[in-house]
CSV table of C-alpha atoms in Angstrom, one decimal:
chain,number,residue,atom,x,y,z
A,30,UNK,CA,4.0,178.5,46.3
A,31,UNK,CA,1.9,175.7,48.2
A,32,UNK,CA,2.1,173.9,44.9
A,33,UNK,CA,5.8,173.9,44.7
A,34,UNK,CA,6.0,172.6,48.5
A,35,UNK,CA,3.8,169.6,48.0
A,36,UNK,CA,5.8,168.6,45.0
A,37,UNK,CA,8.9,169.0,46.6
A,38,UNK,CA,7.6,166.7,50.1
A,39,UNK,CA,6.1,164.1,47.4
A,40,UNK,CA,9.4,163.9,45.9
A,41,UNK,CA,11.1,163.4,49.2
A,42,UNK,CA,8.9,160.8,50.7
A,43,UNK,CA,8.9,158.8,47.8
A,44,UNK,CA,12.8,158.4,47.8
A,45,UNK,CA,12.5,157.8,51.6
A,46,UNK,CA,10.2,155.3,50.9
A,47,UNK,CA,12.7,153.4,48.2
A,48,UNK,CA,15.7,153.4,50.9
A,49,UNK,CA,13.4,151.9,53.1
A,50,UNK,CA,12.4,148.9,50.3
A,51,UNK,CA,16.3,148.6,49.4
A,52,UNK,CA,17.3,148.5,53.3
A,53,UNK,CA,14.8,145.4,53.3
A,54,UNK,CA,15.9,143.6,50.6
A,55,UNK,CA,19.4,143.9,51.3
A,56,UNK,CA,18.4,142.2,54.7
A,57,UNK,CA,16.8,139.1,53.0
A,58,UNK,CA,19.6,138.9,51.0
A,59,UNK,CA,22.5,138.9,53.9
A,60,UNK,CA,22.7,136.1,55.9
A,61,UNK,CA,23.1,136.1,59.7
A,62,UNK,CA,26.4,134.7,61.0
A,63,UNK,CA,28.0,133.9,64.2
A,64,UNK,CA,30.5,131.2,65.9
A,65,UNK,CA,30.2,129.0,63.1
A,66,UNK,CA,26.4,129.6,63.0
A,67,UNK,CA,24.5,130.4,59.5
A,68,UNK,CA,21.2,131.6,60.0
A,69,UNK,CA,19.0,132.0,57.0
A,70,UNK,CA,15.5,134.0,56.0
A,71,UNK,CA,13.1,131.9,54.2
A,72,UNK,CA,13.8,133.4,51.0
A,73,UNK,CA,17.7,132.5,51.2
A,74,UNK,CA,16.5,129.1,52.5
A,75,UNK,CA,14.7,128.4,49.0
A,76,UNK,CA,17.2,129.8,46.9
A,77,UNK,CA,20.0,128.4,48.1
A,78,UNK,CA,18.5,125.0,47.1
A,79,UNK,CA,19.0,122.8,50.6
A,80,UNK,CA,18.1,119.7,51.8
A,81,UNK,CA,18.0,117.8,55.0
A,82,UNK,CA,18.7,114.6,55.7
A,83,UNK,CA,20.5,112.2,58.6
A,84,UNK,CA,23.4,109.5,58.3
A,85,UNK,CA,22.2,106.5,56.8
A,86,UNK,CA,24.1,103.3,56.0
A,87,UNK,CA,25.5,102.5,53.0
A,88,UNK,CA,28.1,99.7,51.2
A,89,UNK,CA,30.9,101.1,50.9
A,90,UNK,CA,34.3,99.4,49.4
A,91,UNK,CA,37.0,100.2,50.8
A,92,UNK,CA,39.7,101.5,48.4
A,93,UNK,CA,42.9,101.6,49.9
A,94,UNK,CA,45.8,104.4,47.7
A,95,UNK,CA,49.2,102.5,47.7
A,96,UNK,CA,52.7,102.8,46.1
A,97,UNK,CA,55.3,100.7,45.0
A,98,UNK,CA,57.2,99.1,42.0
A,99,UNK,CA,57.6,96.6,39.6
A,100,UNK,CA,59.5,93.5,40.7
A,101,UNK,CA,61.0,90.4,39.5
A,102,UNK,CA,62.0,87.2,41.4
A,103,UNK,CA,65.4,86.8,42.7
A,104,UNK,CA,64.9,83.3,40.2
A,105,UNK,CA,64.3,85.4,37.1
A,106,UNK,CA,66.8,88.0,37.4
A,107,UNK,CA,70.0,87.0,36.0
A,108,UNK,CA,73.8,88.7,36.2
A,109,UNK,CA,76.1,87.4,33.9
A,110,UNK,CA,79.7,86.8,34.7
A,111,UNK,CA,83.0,85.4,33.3
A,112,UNK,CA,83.8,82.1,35.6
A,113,UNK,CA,87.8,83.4,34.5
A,114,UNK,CA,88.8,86.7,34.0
A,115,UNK,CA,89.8,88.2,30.3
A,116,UNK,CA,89.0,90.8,28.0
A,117,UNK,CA,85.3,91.9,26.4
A,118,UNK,CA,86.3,91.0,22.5
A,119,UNK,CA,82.4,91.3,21.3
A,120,UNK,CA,79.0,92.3,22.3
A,121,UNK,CA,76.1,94.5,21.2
A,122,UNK,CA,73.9,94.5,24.1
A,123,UNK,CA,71.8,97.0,25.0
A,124,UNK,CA,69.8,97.6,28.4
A,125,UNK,CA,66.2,96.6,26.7
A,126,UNK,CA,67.4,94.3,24.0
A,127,UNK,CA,65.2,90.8,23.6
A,128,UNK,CA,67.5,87.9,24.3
A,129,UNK,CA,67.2,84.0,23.8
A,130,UNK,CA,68.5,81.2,25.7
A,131,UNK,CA,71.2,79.8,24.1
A,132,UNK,CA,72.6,83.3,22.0
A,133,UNK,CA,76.1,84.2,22.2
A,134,UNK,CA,75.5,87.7,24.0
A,135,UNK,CA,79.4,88.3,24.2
A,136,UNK,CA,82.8,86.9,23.4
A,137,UNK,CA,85.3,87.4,26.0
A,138,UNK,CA,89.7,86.8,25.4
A,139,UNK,CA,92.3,85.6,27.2
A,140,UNK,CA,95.7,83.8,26.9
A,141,UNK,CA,94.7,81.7,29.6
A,142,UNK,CA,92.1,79.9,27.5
A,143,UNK,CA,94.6,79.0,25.6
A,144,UNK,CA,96.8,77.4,28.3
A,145,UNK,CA,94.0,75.6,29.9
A,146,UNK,CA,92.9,73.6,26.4
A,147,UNK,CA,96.6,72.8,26.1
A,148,UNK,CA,96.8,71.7,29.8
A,149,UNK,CA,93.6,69.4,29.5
A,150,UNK,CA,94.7,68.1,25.6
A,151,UNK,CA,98.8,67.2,27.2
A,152,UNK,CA,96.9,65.9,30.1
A,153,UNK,CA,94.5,63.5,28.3
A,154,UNK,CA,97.3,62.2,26.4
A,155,UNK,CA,99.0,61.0,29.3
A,156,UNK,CA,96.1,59.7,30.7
A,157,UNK,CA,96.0,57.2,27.8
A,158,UNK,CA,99.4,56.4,28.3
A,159,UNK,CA,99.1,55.8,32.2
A,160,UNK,CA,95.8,53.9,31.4
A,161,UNK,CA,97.5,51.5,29.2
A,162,UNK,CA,100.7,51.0,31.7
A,163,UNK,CA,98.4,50.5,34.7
A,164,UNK,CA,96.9,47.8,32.8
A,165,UNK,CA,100.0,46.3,31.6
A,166,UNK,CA,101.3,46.5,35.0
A,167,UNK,CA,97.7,44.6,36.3
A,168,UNK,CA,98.5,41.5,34.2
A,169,UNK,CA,102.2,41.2,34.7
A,170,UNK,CA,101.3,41.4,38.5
A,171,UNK,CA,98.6,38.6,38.3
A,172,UNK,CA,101.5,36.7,36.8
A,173,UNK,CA,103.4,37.5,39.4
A,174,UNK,CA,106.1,38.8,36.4
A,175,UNK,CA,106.3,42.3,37.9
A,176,UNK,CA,106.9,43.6,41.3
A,177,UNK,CA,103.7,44.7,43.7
A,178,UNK,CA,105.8,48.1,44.0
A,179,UNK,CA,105.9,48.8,40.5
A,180,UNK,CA,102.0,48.0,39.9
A,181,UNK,CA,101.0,50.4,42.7
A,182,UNK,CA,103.1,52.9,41.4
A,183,UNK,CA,101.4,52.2,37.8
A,184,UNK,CA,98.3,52.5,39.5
A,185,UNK,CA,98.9,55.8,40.8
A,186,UNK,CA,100.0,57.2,38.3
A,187,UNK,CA,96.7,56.3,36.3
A,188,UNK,CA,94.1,57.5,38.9
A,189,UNK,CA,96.0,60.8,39.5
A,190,UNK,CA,95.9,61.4,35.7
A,191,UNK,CA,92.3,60.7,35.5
A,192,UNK,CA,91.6,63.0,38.3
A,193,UNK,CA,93.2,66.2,37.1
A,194,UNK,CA,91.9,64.8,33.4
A,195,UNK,CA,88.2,65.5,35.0
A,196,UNK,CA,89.6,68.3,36.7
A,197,UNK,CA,90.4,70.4,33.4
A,198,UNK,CA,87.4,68.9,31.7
A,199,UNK,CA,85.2,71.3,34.5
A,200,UNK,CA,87.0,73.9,34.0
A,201,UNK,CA,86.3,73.7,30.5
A,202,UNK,CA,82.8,73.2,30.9
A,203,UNK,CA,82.5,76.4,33.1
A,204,UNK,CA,84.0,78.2,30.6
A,205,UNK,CA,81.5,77.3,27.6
A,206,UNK,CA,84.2,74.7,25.8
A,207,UNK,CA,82.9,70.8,25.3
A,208,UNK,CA,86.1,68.9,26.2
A,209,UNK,CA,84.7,66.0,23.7
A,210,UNK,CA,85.1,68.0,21.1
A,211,UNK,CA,88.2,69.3,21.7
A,212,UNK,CA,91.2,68.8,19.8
A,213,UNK,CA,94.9,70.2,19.2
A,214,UNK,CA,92.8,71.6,15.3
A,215,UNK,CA,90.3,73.7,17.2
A,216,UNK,CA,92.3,75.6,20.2
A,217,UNK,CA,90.6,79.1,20.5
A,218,UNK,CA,92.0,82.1,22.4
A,219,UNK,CA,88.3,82.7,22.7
A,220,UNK,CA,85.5,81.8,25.0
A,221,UNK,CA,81.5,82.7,24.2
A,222,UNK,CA,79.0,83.8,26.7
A,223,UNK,CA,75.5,82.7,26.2
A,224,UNK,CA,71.8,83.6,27.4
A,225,UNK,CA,70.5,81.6,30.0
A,226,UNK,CA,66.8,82.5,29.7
A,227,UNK,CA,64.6,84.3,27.4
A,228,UNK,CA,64.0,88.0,28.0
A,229,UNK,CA,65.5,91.1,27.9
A,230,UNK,CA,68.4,93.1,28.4
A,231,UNK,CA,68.1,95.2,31.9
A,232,UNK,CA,71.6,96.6,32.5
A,233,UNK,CA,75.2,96.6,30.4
A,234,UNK,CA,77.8,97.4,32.9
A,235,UNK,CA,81.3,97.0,30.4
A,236,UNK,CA,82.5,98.1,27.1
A,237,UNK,CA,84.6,96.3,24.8
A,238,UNK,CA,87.9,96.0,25.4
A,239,UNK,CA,87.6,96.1,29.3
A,240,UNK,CA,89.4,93.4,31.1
A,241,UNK,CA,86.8,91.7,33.8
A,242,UNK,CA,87.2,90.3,36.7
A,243,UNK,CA,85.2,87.2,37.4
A,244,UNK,CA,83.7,89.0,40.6
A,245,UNK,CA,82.3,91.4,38.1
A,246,UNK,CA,78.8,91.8,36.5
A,247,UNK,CA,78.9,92.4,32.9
A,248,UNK,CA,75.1,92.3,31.9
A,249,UNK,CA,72.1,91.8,34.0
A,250,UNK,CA,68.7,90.0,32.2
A,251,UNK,CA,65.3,89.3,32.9
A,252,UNK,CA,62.9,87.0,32.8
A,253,UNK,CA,59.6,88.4,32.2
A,254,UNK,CA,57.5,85.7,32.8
A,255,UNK,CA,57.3,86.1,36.6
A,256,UNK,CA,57.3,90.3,36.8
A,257,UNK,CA,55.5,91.5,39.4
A,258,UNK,CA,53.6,94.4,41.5
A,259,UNK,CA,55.2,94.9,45.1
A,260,UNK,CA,53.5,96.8,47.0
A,261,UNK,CA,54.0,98.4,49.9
A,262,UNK,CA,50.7,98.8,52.4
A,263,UNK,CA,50.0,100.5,55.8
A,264,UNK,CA,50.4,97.7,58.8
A,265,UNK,CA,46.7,98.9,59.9
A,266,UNK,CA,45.4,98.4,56.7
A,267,UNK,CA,46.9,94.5,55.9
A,268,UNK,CA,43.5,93.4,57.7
A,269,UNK,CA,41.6,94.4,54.7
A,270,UNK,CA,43.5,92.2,52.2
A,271,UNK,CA,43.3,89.2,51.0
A,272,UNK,CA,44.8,86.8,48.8
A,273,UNK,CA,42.9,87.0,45.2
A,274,UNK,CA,42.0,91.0,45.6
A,275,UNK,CA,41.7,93.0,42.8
A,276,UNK,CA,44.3,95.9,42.2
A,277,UNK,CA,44.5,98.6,39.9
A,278,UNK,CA,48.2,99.4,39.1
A,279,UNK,CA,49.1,102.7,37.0
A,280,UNK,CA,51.9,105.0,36.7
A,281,UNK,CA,52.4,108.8,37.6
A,282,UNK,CA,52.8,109.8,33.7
A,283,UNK,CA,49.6,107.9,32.3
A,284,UNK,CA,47.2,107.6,35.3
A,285,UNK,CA,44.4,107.0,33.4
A,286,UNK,CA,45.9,103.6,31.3
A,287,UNK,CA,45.2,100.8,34.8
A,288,UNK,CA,46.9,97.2,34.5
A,289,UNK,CA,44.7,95.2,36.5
A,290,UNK,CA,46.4,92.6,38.8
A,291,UNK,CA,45.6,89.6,41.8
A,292,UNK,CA,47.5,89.6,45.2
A,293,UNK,CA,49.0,86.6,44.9
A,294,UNK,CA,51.3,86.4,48.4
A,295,UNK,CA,50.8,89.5,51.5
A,296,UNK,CA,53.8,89.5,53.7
A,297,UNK,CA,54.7,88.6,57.4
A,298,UNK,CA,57.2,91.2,58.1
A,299,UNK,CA,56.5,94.9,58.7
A,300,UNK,CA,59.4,97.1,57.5
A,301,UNK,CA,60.5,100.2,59.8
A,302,UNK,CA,58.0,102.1,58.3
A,303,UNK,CA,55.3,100.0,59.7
A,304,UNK,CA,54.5,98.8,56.2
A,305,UNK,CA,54.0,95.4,54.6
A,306,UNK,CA,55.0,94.2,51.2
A,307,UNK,CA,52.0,92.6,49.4
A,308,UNK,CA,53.1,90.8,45.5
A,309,UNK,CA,50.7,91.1,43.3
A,310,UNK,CA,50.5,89.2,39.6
A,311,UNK,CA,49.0,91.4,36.6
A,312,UNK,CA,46.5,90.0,34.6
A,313,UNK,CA,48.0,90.7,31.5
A,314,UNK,CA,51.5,91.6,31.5
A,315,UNK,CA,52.5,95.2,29.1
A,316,UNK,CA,56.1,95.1,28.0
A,317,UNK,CA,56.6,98.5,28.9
A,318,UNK,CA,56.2,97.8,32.7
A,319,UNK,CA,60.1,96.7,33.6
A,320,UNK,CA,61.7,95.9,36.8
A,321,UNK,CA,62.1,99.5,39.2
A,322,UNK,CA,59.6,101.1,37.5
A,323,UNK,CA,57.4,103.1,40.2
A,324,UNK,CA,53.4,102.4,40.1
A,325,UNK,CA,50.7,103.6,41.6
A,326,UNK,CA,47.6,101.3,42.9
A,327,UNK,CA,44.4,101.3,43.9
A,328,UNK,CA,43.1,98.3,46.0
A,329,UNK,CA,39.3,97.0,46.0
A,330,UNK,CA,38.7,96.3,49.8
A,331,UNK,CA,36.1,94.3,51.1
A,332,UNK,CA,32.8,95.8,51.0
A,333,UNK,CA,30.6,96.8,54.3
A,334,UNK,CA,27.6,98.5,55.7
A,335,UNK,CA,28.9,102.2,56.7
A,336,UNK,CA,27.8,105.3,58.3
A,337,UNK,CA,27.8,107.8,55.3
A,338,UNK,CA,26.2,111.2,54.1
A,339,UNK,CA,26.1,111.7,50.4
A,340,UNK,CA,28.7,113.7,48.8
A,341,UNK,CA,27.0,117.2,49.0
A,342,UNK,CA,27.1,117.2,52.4
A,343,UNK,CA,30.7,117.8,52.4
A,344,UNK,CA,32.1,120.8,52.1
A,345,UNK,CA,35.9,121.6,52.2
A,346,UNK,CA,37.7,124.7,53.7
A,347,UNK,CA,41.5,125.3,54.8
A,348,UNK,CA,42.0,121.7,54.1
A,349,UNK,CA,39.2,120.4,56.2
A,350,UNK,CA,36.3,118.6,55.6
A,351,UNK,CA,33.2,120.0,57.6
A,352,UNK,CA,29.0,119.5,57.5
A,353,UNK,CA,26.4,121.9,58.6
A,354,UNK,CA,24.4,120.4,61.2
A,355,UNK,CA,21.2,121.5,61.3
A,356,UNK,CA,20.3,123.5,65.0
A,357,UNK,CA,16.8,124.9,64.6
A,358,UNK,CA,14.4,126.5,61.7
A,359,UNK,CA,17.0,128.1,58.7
A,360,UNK,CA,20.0,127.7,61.0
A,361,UNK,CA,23.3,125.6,60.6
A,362,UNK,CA,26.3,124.8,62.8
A,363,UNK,CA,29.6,124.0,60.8
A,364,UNK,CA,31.4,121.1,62.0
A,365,UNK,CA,34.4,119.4,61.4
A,366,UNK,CA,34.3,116.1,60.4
A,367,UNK,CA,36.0,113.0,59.8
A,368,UNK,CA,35.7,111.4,56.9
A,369,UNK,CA,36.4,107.3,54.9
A,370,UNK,CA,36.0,106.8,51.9
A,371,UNK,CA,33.7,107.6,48.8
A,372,UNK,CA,32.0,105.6,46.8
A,373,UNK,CA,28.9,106.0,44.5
A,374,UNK,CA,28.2,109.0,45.8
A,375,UNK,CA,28.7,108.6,49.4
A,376,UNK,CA,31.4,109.8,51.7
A,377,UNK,CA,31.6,107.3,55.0
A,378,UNK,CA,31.2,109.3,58.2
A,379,UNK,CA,33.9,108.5,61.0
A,380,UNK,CA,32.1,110.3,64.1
A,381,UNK,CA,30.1,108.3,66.1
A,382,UNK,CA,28.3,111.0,67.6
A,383,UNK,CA,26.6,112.6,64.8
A,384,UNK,CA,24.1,110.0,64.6
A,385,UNK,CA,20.7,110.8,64.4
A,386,UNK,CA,21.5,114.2,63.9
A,387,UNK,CA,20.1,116.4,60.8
A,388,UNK,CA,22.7,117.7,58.5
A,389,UNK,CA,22.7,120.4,54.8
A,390,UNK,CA,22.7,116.9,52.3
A,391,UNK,CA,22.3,119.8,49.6
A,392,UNK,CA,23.4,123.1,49.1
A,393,UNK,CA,26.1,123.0,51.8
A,394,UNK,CA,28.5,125.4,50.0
A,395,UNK,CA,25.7,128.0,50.1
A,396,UNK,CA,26.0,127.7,53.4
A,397,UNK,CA,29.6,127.9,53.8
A,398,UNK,CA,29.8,131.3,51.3
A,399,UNK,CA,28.5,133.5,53.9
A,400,UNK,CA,30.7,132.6,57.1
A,401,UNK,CA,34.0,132.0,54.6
A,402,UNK,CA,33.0,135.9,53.2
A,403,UNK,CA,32.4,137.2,57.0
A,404,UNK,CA,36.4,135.6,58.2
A,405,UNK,CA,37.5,137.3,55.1
């Protein structure tokens, strides 16, 4: 019976004696928390893997995030018109076709073509006739065989001629028909419309048959040669440009293909939305960037000495960037904390009065595991 017992209190001390071991090691392994405040035991300290440092300086570039869109020169973006009004007969354009200068991009019809080659032609011949009376008229006055009257009237008559002669020979010329070639043989219905420049096909605003106006835009072109980056920057940030600057330029579907490009001209007027535009030329210019098309950039700053904590240190919760400042032996405060930019590493501090002060430069989300568990 005394046996029994002693087995049975052995039995019961030693499970006591296991709780007790558990209840310790479940203490080491839960840290202390309070008001922000982590406190740590040795053993979490280690595992946890953190180090301690203070805000150091560091060169930092700037790298300022901008929008905007690719642009072309009000020079190099052409709309083509009809000078007089008349019917699309011809064209095959498409918005992204190539063009050259000097190709018939449409042929446009019109009875009044017709009557304006026949005015010019009738008009010409008269011309030559009042030419020759006026000069008939000249020598018979010199001789004093003709009346003064009748040579002014001669005269007249000539110079009005030539002036609605020159008249129709513009308006021939505006509508793409060389007056010196003209001739009763070769009167067309017809006028061509040619390419001004070399480049491409942006819009195509008519379909054949379609009577235009000649307020109307049939096709809109551009000239590639000048396309651009403008780009639209923060008024606060326009300090930290400057003509020559390097800029990475990239669109929302391919972010990871960059066209690299040089400011070439920053702006004096700030928009209502208290930002600048800055033009920008790309180093090599891709076909597939055309005009409208919305881009992406990222801009090269000038590099300076900043205030900055590495990377690590920076832990983010609930949208917020904070650091765990170090108050005493294994204890951290969390605090918010406003932060630049990165670069190599480095985050540039904004607070001025964390200086000198020791912060978590590793293990920082170790830290912020046990208060983020304890609001939870």
């Amino acid at each position: 019976m005394n046996r029994l017992m002693l087995i049975i209190c052995t039995v019961l001390l030693l499970g006591s004696c296991k709780g007790n071991k558990e209840d310790e090691q479940k203490g080491e392994v839960t840290a202390k928390t309070e008001n922000n405040i982590v406190t740590l035991t040795d053993v979490q300290y280690k595992n946890a893997g953190i180090e301690v440092g203070s805000i150091g300086n560091q060169s930092i570039s700037s790298k300022l995030k901008v929008n905007g869109k690719i642009d072309v020169p009000p020079q190099n973006k052409i709309s083509v018109s009809v000078p007089l009004g008349g019917y699309l007969k011809y064209s095959r354009l498409l918005p992204g076709m190539q063009v050259s200068k000097g190709q018939i991009i449409a042929v446009i019809e019109d009875p009044q073509y017709i009557q304006i080659q026949q005015d010019y032609l009738v008009a010409k011949a008269q011309y030559a006739y009042n030419n020759s009376e006026y000069n008939r008229q000249k020598q018979l006055n010199v001789s004093k065989a003709t009346s003064d009257k009748v040579y002014e009237q001669a005269k007249s008559n000539y110079q009005t001629q030539n002036v609605l002669v020159k008249s129709l020979e513009q308006k021939l010329r505006l509508i793409g028909i060389n007056p010196s070639t003209l001739s009763a043989n070769n009167i067309s219905k017809t006028i061509n419309i040619y390419s001004s420049i070399n480049g491409f096909v942006s819009a195509v605003n008519v379909n054949i048959g379609k009577y235009v106006n000649p307020t109307e835009v049939l096709f809109e072109l551009v000239n590639p040669t000048d396309i651009h980056l403008a780009l639209h920057v923060y008024e606060k940030d326009i300090d930290k440009l400057l003509v020559g600057q390097t800029v990475w330029a990239y669109t929302n579907t391919n972010p990871g293909k960059k066209y690299s490009a040089k400011i070439i001209l920053i702006s004096k007027n700030v928009s209502a939305d208290n930002t600048v535009e800055v033009h920008c030329h790309f180093d090599n210019y891709d076909k597939e960037l055309i005009p409208g098309m919305y881009m992406n950039a990222d801009i090269e700053a000038q590099t300076s000495n900043a205030s900055a904590l590495p990377d690590d240190a920076i832990v983010r919760f609930e949208n917020k960037n904070y650091v765990f400042e170090l108050k005493g032996k294994n204890k951290f405060e969390m605090k918010e904390v406003k932060t630049g930019t990165s670069e190599n590493g480095f985050t540039e501090i904004l607070q001025t009065d964390f200086a000198g002060k020791q912060f978590a430069t590793k293990g920082a989300y170790n830290l912020l595991m046990p208060l983020k568990n304890t609001e939870d």
